[in-house]
Each structure stands twice: as structure tokens, then as C-alpha cells.
Amino acid sequence: MRVSQRLGAACLVLILPTGAVADSHQDLMQEVTAFGDALARAILDNDAEAAFAMYVEDAISLPNYGPRMDGIESFRKHHEEMSGAGMKILSFENSPTEVWPAGDMVIEIGTFEISLEMPGAPHAVEDKGKYMTVYVRDQDGSLKIKAETWNTDLDPMAMMAPGQKHEGEG
């Protein structure tokens, strides 16, 4: 009888942490999703300062088709250049697909869709792709972006070649 009680207790010990891990993962996914929603709102509201506040001061951005940017001041300069050129984000949606805790960091992988108004373009420019974001915890426990990278799923070379279809096009 004692052996079966111990075996039952051991099984409970093995099962309980799995549920706790699942709850923890779900909580982390919800936290990252809420963060992404807030960032998207700031972007769509053209509230650059609210968006920049979601990054650590020495954040790194590795944008698609552009040079590495280091720190909030380089982000601010880039934003001013894009706004000054007349570019406007019409819609933006990010969807986290995976999140992992990594020590004092969190890593997120997801997909995005964006629509941009570009000067001289006859219609909105649509794009979709994938991204990876590395977060750190601020002193108050909230997430802040430490590093990010994203890239398009659309092949610009195929879009420039007449008569050719690119991946994702029907």
C-alpha cells in the first residue's frame, strides 16, 4: 500500500509542474500579445514617443532592407525621415506564434501584416512577413524590447520582374 501511495505522489509531482509550465507559457503569451497590441496602437496613432518608451535605451533594430539601428535616438531619426518623406502606416497587425522565457529575457517569434501609404504610389503598399523580438524585464517587471528584427515574405525581385508571381501570390 505504501509503495502505491508513493508512486501516486510521485506521479502527481511529475504532472503538476507540467500544468504550471503550461499556465506560465500561456501567461507569457498573453503578456507578449498585449505588449504587441499596445505597440501597434502607438504605431497606428503615430505616437512615436509611446512606441519608443517600449524599448530599452540601447535597443537594437535589424530592419529588413536597411542598416542596423542602435538606440532610441537612431530609431527617432529614422522615424522622422520616414514621416518627413510622407510615409504613413495605414494598418499594422502583429501575431506572436511562439514565446520562450530565456533567463531574464523573453524571445518572441511571430508574423506581421502592414499597409503603408507611400508618396507617389497609386495605392497602398501591402506587406507581410515574420519577426523576432527579444525582451528584457524593466525594473518594474514590465517587458521592454532589447532587440528586434523583421523581414518580408514578399520577394522584391519577383515583384520587379514583369509577369512573374512571388510567394504568397495567387
Coordinates of N, CA, C and O in Angstrom, one line a residue:
M1 N 0.8 -1.2 0.0 CA 0.0 0.0 0.0 C 0.9 1.3 0.0 O 0.6 2.2 -0.7
R2 N 1.9 1.3 0.8 CA 2.8 2.4 0.9 C 3.5 2.7 -0.5 O 3.7 3.8 -0.8
V3 N 3.9 1.7 -1.2 CA 4.5 1.8 -2.4 C 3.6 2.5 -3.4 O 4.0 3.4 -4.1
S4 N 2.3 2.1 -3.5 CA 1.4 2.7 -4.4 C 1.1 4.1 -4.1 O 0.9 5.0 -4.9
Q5 N 1.1 4.4 -2.8 CA 0.9 5.8 -2.3 C 2.1 6.7 -2.8 O 1.9 7.8 -3.3
R6 N 3.3 6.2 -2.6 CA 4.5 6.9 -3.0 C 4.5 7.1 -4.5 O 4.8 8.1 -5.1
L7 N 4.1 6.0 -5.3 CA 4.1 6.1 -6.7 C 3.0 7.1 -7.2 O 3.3 7.9 -8.1
G8 N 1.9 7.1 -6.5 CA 0.8 8.1 -6.8 C 1.3 9.5 -6.6 O 1.1 10.4 -7.4
A9 N 2.0 9.7 -5.4 CA 2.5 11.0 -5.1 C 3.6 11.5 -6.1 O 3.6 12.6 -6.5
A10 N 4.4 10.5 -6.5 CA 5.5 10.9 -7.5 C 4.9 11.3 -8.8 O 5.3 12.2 -9.5
C11 N 3.8 10.6 -9.2 CA 3.1 10.9 -10.5 C 2.5 12.3 -10.4 O 2.6 13.1 -11.3
L12 N 1.9 12.6 -9.2 CA 1.3 13.9 -9.0 C 2.4 15.0 -9.1 O 2.2 16.1 -9.8
V13 N 3.6 14.8 -8.6 CA 4.7 15.7 -8.6 C 5.1 15.9 -10.1 O 5.4 17.0 -10.5
L14 N 5.1 14.9 -10.9 CA 5.5 15.0 -12.3 C 4.5 15.7 -13.1 O 4.8 16.4 -14.0
I15 N 3.2 15.5 -12.8 CA 2.1 16.1 -13.5 C 1.9 17.6 -13.2 O 1.7 18.4 -14.1
L16 N 1.9 17.9 -12.0 CA 1.7 19.3 -11.6 C 2.6 20.3 -12.2 O 2.1 21.4 -12.7
P17 N 3.9 20.1 -12.2 CA 4.7 21.2 -12.8 C 4.4 21.4 -14.3 O 4.5 22.5 -14.8
T18 N 4.0 20.3 -15.0 CA 3.6 20.5 -16.4 C 2.5 21.5 -16.6 O 2.5 22.3 -17.5
G19 N 1.5 21.4 -15.8 CA 0.4 22.3 -15.8 C 0.8 23.7 -15.5 O 0.4 24.7 -16.1
A20 N 1.7 23.8 -14.5 CA 2.3 25.1 -14.1 C 3.0 25.7 -15.3 O 2.9 26.9 -15.5
V21 N 3.8 24.9 -16.0 CA 4.6 25.4 -17.1 C 3.6 25.9 -18.2 O 3.8 26.9 -18.8
A22 N 2.6 25.1 -18.5 CA 1.6 25.5 -19.5 C 0.9 26.8 -19.1 O 0.8 27.7 -20.0
D23 N 0.5 26.9 -17.8 CA -0.1 28.2 -17.4 C 0.9 29.3 -17.6 O 0.5 30.4 -18.0
S24 N 2.2 29.1 -17.2 CA 3.2 30.1 -17.3 C 3.4 30.5 -18.7 O 3.5 31.7 -19.0
H25 N 3.4 29.6 -19.6 CA 3.6 29.8 -21.1 C 2.4 30.6 -21.6 O 2.6 31.6 -22.3
Q26 N 1.2 30.2 -21.2 CA 0.0 30.9 -21.6 C 0.0 32.4 -21.1 O -0.3 33.3 -21.8
D27 N 0.4 32.6 -19.8 CA 0.5 33.9 -19.3 C 1.5 34.8 -20.0 O 1.3 35.9 -20.3
L28 N 2.7 34.1 -20.4 CA 3.7 34.9 -21.1 C 3.2 35.2 -22.5 O 3.4 36.4 -23.0
M29 N 2.5 34.3 -23.2 CA 1.9 34.6 -24.5 C 0.9 35.7 -24.4 O 0.9 36.6 -25.2
Q30 N 0.1 35.7 -23.4 CA -0.9 36.8 -23.2 C -0.2 38.2 -23.0 O -0.6 39.2 -23.5
E31 N 0.9 38.1 -22.2 CA 1.7 39.4 -21.9 C 2.3 39.9 -23.1 O 2.2 41.1 -23.4
V32 N 2.9 39.0 -23.9 CA 3.6 39.5 -25.2 C 2.5 40.0 -26.2 O 2.7 41.0 -26.9
T33 N 1.4 39.3 -26.2 CA 0.3 39.7 -27.2 C -0.2 41.1 -26.8 O -0.4 42.0 -27.6
A34 N -0.4 41.3 -25.5 CA -0.9 42.6 -25.0 C 0.2 43.7 -25.3 O -0.2 44.8 -25.7
F35 N 1.4 43.4 -25.1 CA 2.5 44.3 -25.4 C 2.5 44.7 -26.9 O 2.5 45.8 -27.3
G36 N 2.4 43.7 -27.8 CA 2.3 43.9 -29.2 C 1.1 44.7 -29.6 O 1.2 45.6 -30.5
D37 N 0.0 44.5 -29.0 CA -1.2 45.3 -29.3 C -1.0 46.7 -28.9 O -1.4 47.6 -29.7
A38 N -0.4 47.0 -27.8 CA -0.1 48.4 -27.4 C 0.9 49.0 -28.3 O 0.7 50.2 -28.7
L39 N 1.9 48.3 -28.8 CA 2.9 48.8 -29.7 C 2.2 49.2 -31.0 O 2.4 50.2 -31.6
A40 N 1.3 48.3 -31.5 CA 0.6 48.5 -32.8 C -0.3 49.8 -32.6 O -0.4 50.6 -33.6
R41 N -1.0 49.9 -31.5 CA -1.8 51.1 -31.3 C -0.9 52.4 -31.3 O -1.3 53.4 -32.0
A42 N 0.2 52.4 -30.7 CA 1.1 53.5 -30.7 C 1.6 53.8 -32.2 O 1.6 55.0 -32.6
I43 N 1.9 52.8 -32.9 CA 2.3 53.0 -34.3 C 1.2 53.6 -35.1 O 1.4 54.5 -35.9
L44 N 0.0 53.0 -35.0 CA -1.2 53.5 -35.8 C -1.6 54.9 -35.4 O -2.1 55.6 -36.3
D45 N -1.4 55.2 -34.1 CA -1.8 56.6 -33.7 C -0.6 57.6 -34.0 O -0.7 58.7 -33.6
N46 N 0.4 57.1 -34.6 CA 1.6 57.9 -34.9 C 2.2 58.5 -33.7 O 2.7 59.6 -33.7
D47 N 2.1 57.8 -32.6 CA 2.7 58.2 -31.3 C 4.0 57.6 -31.1 O 4.2 56.6 -30.4
A48 N 5.0 58.2 -31.8 CA 6.4 57.6 -31.8 C 6.9 57.6 -30.4 O 7.6 56.6 -30.0
E49 N 6.7 58.6 -29.5 CA 7.3 58.6 -28.2 C 6.7 57.4 -27.3 O 7.4 56.8 -26.6
A50 N 5.4 57.1 -27.5 CA 4.8 56.0 -26.8 C 5.5 54.7 -27.3 O 5.8 53.8 -26.5
A51 N 5.7 54.6 -28.6 CA 6.4 53.4 -29.1 C 7.8 53.3 -28.6 O 8.3 52.2 -28.1
F52 N 8.6 54.4 -28.6 CA 9.9 54.4 -28.2 C 10.1 54.0 -26.7 O 11.0 53.4 -26.3
A53 N 9.1 54.4 -25.9 CA 9.1 54.1 -24.5 C 9.0 52.6 -24.2 O 9.3 52.1 -23.1
M54 N 8.6 51.8 -25.3 CA 8.5 50.4 -25.1 C 9.9 49.7 -25.4 O 9.9 48.4 -25.3
Y55 N 10.9 50.4 -25.6 CA 12.2 49.9 -25.9 C 13.2 50.3 -24.8 O 13.0 51.4 -24.2
V56 N 14.2 49.5 -24.5 CA 15.3 50.0 -23.7 C 16.1 51.0 -24.4 O 16.1 51.0 -25.7
E57 N 16.8 51.9 -23.7 CA 17.5 53.0 -24.4 C 18.5 52.5 -25.4 O 18.7 53.2 -26.4
D58 N 19.2 51.4 -25.1 CA 20.2 50.9 -26.1 C 19.7 49.7 -26.9 O 20.5 48.9 -27.3
A59 N 18.4 49.8 -27.3 CA 17.8 48.7 -28.1 C 18.5 48.6 -29.5 O 19.1 49.6 -30.0
I60 N 18.4 47.5 -30.1 CA 19.0 47.2 -31.4 C 17.9 46.8 -32.3 O 17.0 46.0 -32.0
S61 N 17.8 47.4 -33.5 CA 16.9 47.0 -34.5 C 17.6 46.6 -35.8 O 18.5 47.3 -36.2
L62 N 17.2 45.5 -36.3 CA 17.8 45.0 -37.5 C 16.7 44.9 -38.6 O 16.1 43.9 -38.9
P63 N 16.4 46.0 -39.2 CA 15.3 46.1 -40.1 C 15.6 45.4 -41.5 O 16.7 45.3 -41.9
N64 N 14.5 45.0 -42.1 CA 14.6 44.4 -43.5 C 15.1 45.5 -44.4 O 14.6 46.7 -44.3
Y65 N 16.0 45.3 -45.3 CA 16.4 46.2 -46.3 C 16.9 47.5 -45.8 O 16.7 48.6 -46.3
G66 N 17.5 47.5 -44.6 CA 18.1 48.7 -44.0 C 19.2 48.4 -43.1 O 19.4 47.3 -42.7
P67 N 20.0 49.4 -42.7 CA 21.1 49.2 -41.9 C 20.7 49.0 -40.4 O 19.6 49.4 -40.0
R68 N 21.5 48.4 -39.6 CA 21.3 48.2 -38.2 C 21.1 49.6 -37.6 O 21.8 50.6 -37.9
M69 N 20.2 49.6 -36.6 CA 20.0 50.9 -35.8 C 20.2 50.6 -34.4 O 19.8 49.5 -33.8
D70 N 21.0 51.4 -33.7 CA 21.4 51.2 -32.3 C 20.9 52.4 -31.5 O 21.3 53.5 -31.7
G71 N 20.0 52.1 -30.6 CA 19.5 53.1 -29.6 C 18.3 53.9 -30.1 O 18.0 54.0 -31.3
I72 N 17.6 54.4 -29.1 CA 16.4 55.1 -29.3 C 16.6 56.3 -30.3 O 15.8 56.7 -31.1
E73 N 17.7 57.0 -30.1 CA 18.0 58.2 -31.0 C 18.0 57.8 -32.4 O 17.6 58.6 -33.3
S74 N 18.6 56.7 -32.8 CA 18.7 56.2 -34.2 C 17.2 55.9 -34.6 O 16.9 56.1 -35.8
F75 N 16.4 55.3 -33.7 CA 15.0 55.0 -34.1 C 14.3 56.3 -34.4 O 13.5 56.4 -35.3
R76 N 14.5 57.3 -33.5 CA 13.8 58.6 -33.6 C 14.2 59.2 -35.0 O 13.3 59.7 -35.7
K77 N 15.5 59.2 -35.3 CA 15.9 59.8 -36.6 C 15.3 59.1 -37.8 O 14.8 59.8 -38.7
H78 N 15.2 57.8 -37.7 CA 14.6 57.0 -38.8 C 13.1 57.4 -38.9 O 12.6 57.6 -40.1
H79 N 12.4 57.4 -37.8 CA 11.0 57.8 -37.8 C 10.8 59.1 -38.4 O 9.9 59.3 -39.3
E80 N 11.6 60.1 -38.1 CA 11.5 61.5 -38.6 C 11.7 61.5 -40.1 O 11.0 62.2 -40.9
E81 N 12.7 60.7 -40.6 CA 13.0 60.6 -42.0 C 11.8 60.0 -42.8 O 11.4 60.6 -43.8
M82 N 11.2 59.0 -42.2 CA 10.1 58.3 -42.9 C 8.9 59.2 -42.9 O 8.2 59.4 -43.9
S83 N 8.6 59.8 -41.8 CA 7.4 60.8 -41.7 C 7.7 62.0 -42.6 O 6.7 62.4 -43.3
G84 N 8.9 62.5 -42.6 CA 9.2 63.6 -43.4 C 9.1 63.3 -44.9 O 8.8 64.2 -45.7
A85 N 9.3 62.1 -45.3 CA 9.1 61.7 -46.7 C 7.7 61.4 -47.1 O 7.4 61.1 -48.2
G86 N 6.8 61.5 -46.1 CA 5.4 61.3 -46.4 C 4.8 59.9 -46.2 O 3.7 59.6 -46.6
M87 N 5.6 59.0 -45.7 CA 5.1 57.7 -45.5 C 4.2 57.6 -44.3 O 4.5 58.2 -43.3
K88 N 3.1 56.9 -44.4 CA 2.1 56.8 -43.3 C 1.7 55.3 -43.2 O 1.4 54.7 -44.2
I89 N 1.7 54.8 -42.0 CA 1.2 53.4 -41.8 C -0.3 53.4 -41.6 O -0.8 54.1 -40.8
L90 N -1.0 52.7 -42.5 CA -2.4 52.7 -42.5 C -3.0 51.6 -41.6 O -4.0 51.7 -41.0
S91 N -2.3 50.4 -41.6 CA -2.7 49.3 -40.8 C -1.5 48.5 -40.4 O -0.5 48.5 -41.1
F92 N -1.5 47.9 -39.2 CA -0.4 47.1 -38.7 C -1.0 46.1 -37.8 O -1.7 46.4 -36.9
E93 N -0.6 44.8 -38.0 CA -1.0 43.8 -37.1 C 0.1 42.8 -37.0 O 0.7 42.4 -37.9
N94 N 0.4 42.5 -35.7 CA 1.5 41.5 -35.4 C 0.8 40.4 -34.7 O -0.1 40.6 -33.9
S95 N 1.3 39.2 -34.9 CA 0.7 38.0 -34.3 C 1.8 37.1 -33.8 O 2.5 36.4 -34.6
P96 N 2.0 37.1 -32.5 CA 3.0 36.2 -31.9 C 2.6 34.7 -32.2 O 1.4 34.4 -32.0
T97 N 3.6 33.9 -32.6 CA 3.3 32.5 -32.8 C 4.0 31.6 -31.7 O 3.6 30.5 -31.4
E98 N 5.2 32.1 -31.2 CA 5.9 31.4 -30.2 C 6.6 32.4 -29.3 O 7.0 33.4 -29.7
V99 N 6.6 32.0 -28.0 CA 7.3 32.8 -27.0 C 8.1 31.8 -26.1 O 7.6 30.7 -25.8
W100 N 9.3 32.2 -25.7 CA 10.1 31.4 -24.7 C 10.7 32.3 -23.7 O 11.3 33.3 -24.0
P101 N 10.6 31.9 -22.5 CA 11.4 32.6 -21.5 C 12.9 32.1 -21.6 O 13.2 31.0 -22.0
A102 N 13.8 33.0 -21.5 CA 15.2 32.7 -21.6 C 16.0 33.5 -20.5 O 16.5 34.6 -20.8
G103 N 16.0 32.9 -19.3 CA 16.7 33.6 -18.2 C 15.9 34.9 -17.9 O 14.7 34.8 -17.7
D104 N 16.6 36.0 -18.0 CA 15.9 37.3 -17.7 C 15.4 37.9 -19.0 O 15.0 39.1 -19.0
M105 N 15.3 37.2 -20.0 CA 14.8 37.7 -21.3 C 13.6 36.8 -21.7 O 13.3 35.8 -21.2
V106 N 12.9 37.3 -22.7 CA 11.8 36.6 -23.4 C 12.0 36.8 -24.9 O 12.4 37.8 -25.4
I107 N 11.9 35.7 -25.6 CA 12.0 35.7 -27.1 C 10.7 35.4 -27.7 O 10.0 34.5 -27.3
E108 N 10.3 36.2 -28.7 CA 9.1 36.1 -29.4 C 9.3 35.9 -30.9 O 10.2 36.6 -31.4
I109 N 8.6 35.0 -31.5 CA 8.6 34.9 -33.0 C 7.2 35.1 -33.4 O 6.3 34.6 -32.7
G110 N 7.0 35.8 -34.5 CA 5.6 36.0 -35.0 C 5.5 36.4 -36.4 O 6.6 36.4 -37.1
T111 N 4.4 36.8 -36.8 CA 4.1 37.2 -38.2 C 3.5 38.6 -38.1 O 3.0 39.0 -37.1
F112 N 3.6 39.4 -39.2 CA 3.0 40.7 -39.3 C 2.4 40.9 -40.7 O 2.8 40.3 -41.6
E113 N 1.5 41.9 -40.7 CA 0.9 42.4 -41.9 C 0.8 43.9 -41.7 O 0.5 44.4 -40.7
I114 N 1.2 44.6 -42.8 CA 1.2 46.1 -42.7 C 0.8 46.7 -44.0 O 0.9 46.1 -45.1
S115 N 0.1 47.8 -44.0 CA -0.3 48.6 -45.1 C 0.3 50.0 -45.0 O 0.1 50.6 -43.9
L116 N 0.9 50.5 -46.0 CA 1.6 51.8 -46.0 C 1.1 52.7 -47.1 O 0.9 52.2 -48.2
E117 N 1.0 53.9 -46.8 CA 0.8 54.9 -47.8 C 2.1 55.5 -48.1 O 2.8 56.0 -47.2
M118 N 2.5 55.5 -49.4 CA 3.8 55.9 -49.8 C 3.6 57.1 -50.8 O 2.7 57.0 -51.7
P119 N 4.4 58.1 -50.7 CA 4.2 59.2 -51.7 C 4.5 58.7 -53.1 O 5.4 58.0 -53.3
G120 N 3.6 59.1 -54.0 CA 3.8 58.8 -55.4 C 3.2 57.4 -55.7 O 3.1 57.1 -56.9
A121 N 2.9 56.6 -54.7 CA 2.3 55.3 -55.0 C 0.8 55.4 -55.3 O 0.1 56.1 -54.6
P122 N 0.4 54.7 -56.4 CA -1.1 54.9 -56.7 C -2.0 54.2 -55.7 O -3.2 54.6 -55.7
H123 N -1.5 53.3 -54.9 CA -2.3 52.6 -53.9 C -1.5 52.2 -52.7 O -0.2 52.3 -52.8
A124 N -2.1 51.8 -51.7 CA -1.4 51.4 -50.5 C -0.4 50.2 -50.8 O -0.7 49.4 -51.6
V125 N 0.7 50.2 -50.2 CA 1.7 49.2 -50.3 C 1.4 48.2 -49.2 O 1.3 48.5 -48.0
E126 N 1.1 46.9 -49.6 CA 0.8 45.9 -48.6 C 2.0 45.0 -48.4 O 2.7 44.7 -49.4
D127 N 2.3 44.6 -47.2 CA 3.4 43.7 -46.9 C 3.0 42.7 -45.8 O 2.1 43.0 -45.0
K128 N 3.7 41.6 -45.8 CA 3.5 40.6 -44.7 C 4.9 39.9 -44.5 O 5.7 39.9 -45.4
G129 N 5.1 39.5 -43.3 CA 6.4 38.8 -43.1 C 6.4 38.2 -41.7 O 5.4 37.9 -41.1
K130 N 7.7 38.1 -41.2 CA 7.9 37.5 -39.9 C 8.9 38.3 -39.1 O 9.6 39.1 -39.7
Y131 N 8.9 38.1 -37.8 CA 9.8 38.9 -36.9 C 10.2 38.1 -35.7 O 9.7 37.0 -35.4
M132 N 11.3 38.6 -35.1 CA 11.7 38.0 -33.8 C 12.1 39.2 -32.9 O 12.7 40.2 -33.4
T133 N 11.6 39.2 -31.7 CA 11.8 40.2 -30.7 C 12.4 39.6 -29.5 O 11.9 38.5 -29.0
V134 N 13.4 40.3 -28.9 CA 14.0 39.9 -27.6 C 13.6 40.9 -26.6 O 13.9 42.1 -26.8
Y135 N 13.0 40.5 -25.5 CA 12.6 41.4 -24.5 C 13.5 41.2 -23.2 O 13.9 40.1 -23.0
V136 N 13.6 42.3 -22.5 CA 14.1 42.2 -21.1 C 13.1 42.8 -20.2 O 12.2 43.5 -20.6
R137 N 13.2 42.4 -18.9 CA 12.3 43.0 -17.9 C 12.9 44.3 -17.4 O 14.0 44.4 -17.0
D138 N 12.0 45.3 -17.3 CA 12.3 46.6 -16.7 C 12.4 46.4 -15.2 O 11.9 45.4 -14.7
Q139 N 12.8 47.4 -14.5 CA 12.9 47.4 -13.0 C 11.5 47.1 -12.4 O 11.4 46.5 -11.4
D140 N 10.4 47.6 -13.1 CA 9.1 47.4 -12.6 C 8.5 46.0 -13.0 O 7.3 45.7 -12.7
G141 N 9.2 45.2 -13.7 CA 8.8 43.9 -14.2 C 8.1 43.9 -15.5 O 7.8 42.8 -16.1
S142 N 7.9 45.1 -16.1 CA 7.3 45.1 -17.4 C 8.3 44.8 -18.5 O 9.5 44.9 -18.3
L143 N 7.8 44.3 -19.7 CA 8.7 44.0 -20.8 C 9.1 45.3 -21.5 O 8.4 46.2 -21.6
K144 N 10.4 45.2 -22.0 CA 10.9 46.3 -22.9 C 11.6 45.5 -24.0 O 12.3 44.5 -23.8
I145 N 11.6 46.1 -25.2 CA 12.3 45.5 -26.3 C 13.8 45.8 -26.3 O 14.2 47.0 -26.2
K146 N 14.6 44.8 -26.3 CA 16.1 44.9 -26.3 C 16.6 44.8 -27.8 O 17.5 45.5 -28.2
A147 N 16.0 43.9 -28.6 CA 16.5 43.7 -29.9 C 15.3 43.2 -30.8 O 14.4 42.5 -30.3
E148 N 15.3 43.5 -32.0 CA 14.2 43.1 -32.9 C 14.8 43.0 -34.3 O 15.7 43.6 -34.7
T149 N 14.1 42.1 -35.1 CA 14.4 42.0 -36.5 C 13.2 41.5 -37.2 O 12.3 40.9 -36.6
W150 N 13.0 41.9 -38.4 CA 11.8 41.5 -39.2 C 12.2 41.5 -40.6 O 13.2 42.1 -41.1
N151 N 11.5 40.7 -41.4 CA 11.7 40.7 -42.8 C 10.4 40.2 -43.6 O 9.6 39.5 -43.0
T152 N 10.3 40.6 -44.8 CA 9.2 40.4 -45.6 C 9.1 39.0 -46.2 O 10.2 38.4 -46.3
D153 N 7.9 38.5 -46.4 CA 7.7 37.3 -47.1 C 7.7 37.5 -48.6 O 7.7 36.6 -49.4
L154 N 7.5 38.8 -49.0 CA 7.4 39.1 -50.4 C 8.8 39.3 -51.0 O 9.6 40.0 -50.5
D155 N 9.0 38.7 -52.2 CA 10.3 38.8 -52.9 C 10.3 40.0 -53.8 O 9.6 40.0 -54.8
P156 N 11.1 41.0 -53.4 CA 11.0 42.3 -54.3 C 11.6 42.0 -55.7 O 11.2 42.7 -56.6
M157 N 12.5 41.1 -55.8 CA 13.0 40.8 -57.2 C 11.9 40.2 -58.1 O 11.8 40.6 -59.2
A158 N 11.1 39.3 -57.5 CA 10.0 38.8 -58.3 C 8.9 39.8 -58.6 O 8.3 39.8 -59.7
M159 N 8.7 40.8 -57.6 CA 7.7 41.9 -57.9 C 8.2 42.8 -59.0 O 7.4 43.4 -59.7
M160 N 9.5 42.9 -59.2 CA 10.0 43.8 -60.2 C 10.1 43.1 -61.6 O 10.1 43.8 -62.6
A161 N 10.1 41.8 -61.6 CA 10.2 41.1 -62.8 C 8.7 41.0 -63.4 O 7.9 40.4 -62.8
P162 N 8.5 41.5 -64.6 CA 7.2 41.5 -65.2 C 6.7 40.1 -65.4 O 7.5 39.2 -65.9
G163 N 5.4 39.8 -65.1 CA 4.8 38.5 -65.4 C 5.1 37.4 -64.5 O 4.6 36.3 -64.6
Q164 N 6.0 37.7 -63.5 CA 6.3 36.6 -62.5 C 5.5 36.8 -61.2 O 5.2 37.9 -60.8
K165 N 5.2 35.7 -60.6 CA 4.5 35.7 -59.4 C 5.4 35.5 -58.2 O 6.5 34.8 -58.4
H166 N 5.2 36.1 -57.1 CA 6.0 35.9 -55.9 C 5.3 35.0 -55.0 O 4.1 34.8 -55.0
E167 N 6.0 34.5 -54.0 CA 5.5 33.6 -53.0 C 4.3 34.3 -52.3 O 4.4 35.4 -51.9
G168 N 3.2 33.5 -52.1 CA 2.1 34.1 -51.5 C 1.1 34.7 -52.4 O 0.0 35.1 -52.0
E169 N 1.4 34.9 -53.7 CA 0.5 35.5 -54.6 C -0.2 34.4 -55.4 O 0.4 33.4 -55.7
G170 N -1.5 34.6 -55.6 CA -2.4 33.6 -56.2 C -2.2 33.4 -57.6 O -1.7 33.2 -58.5

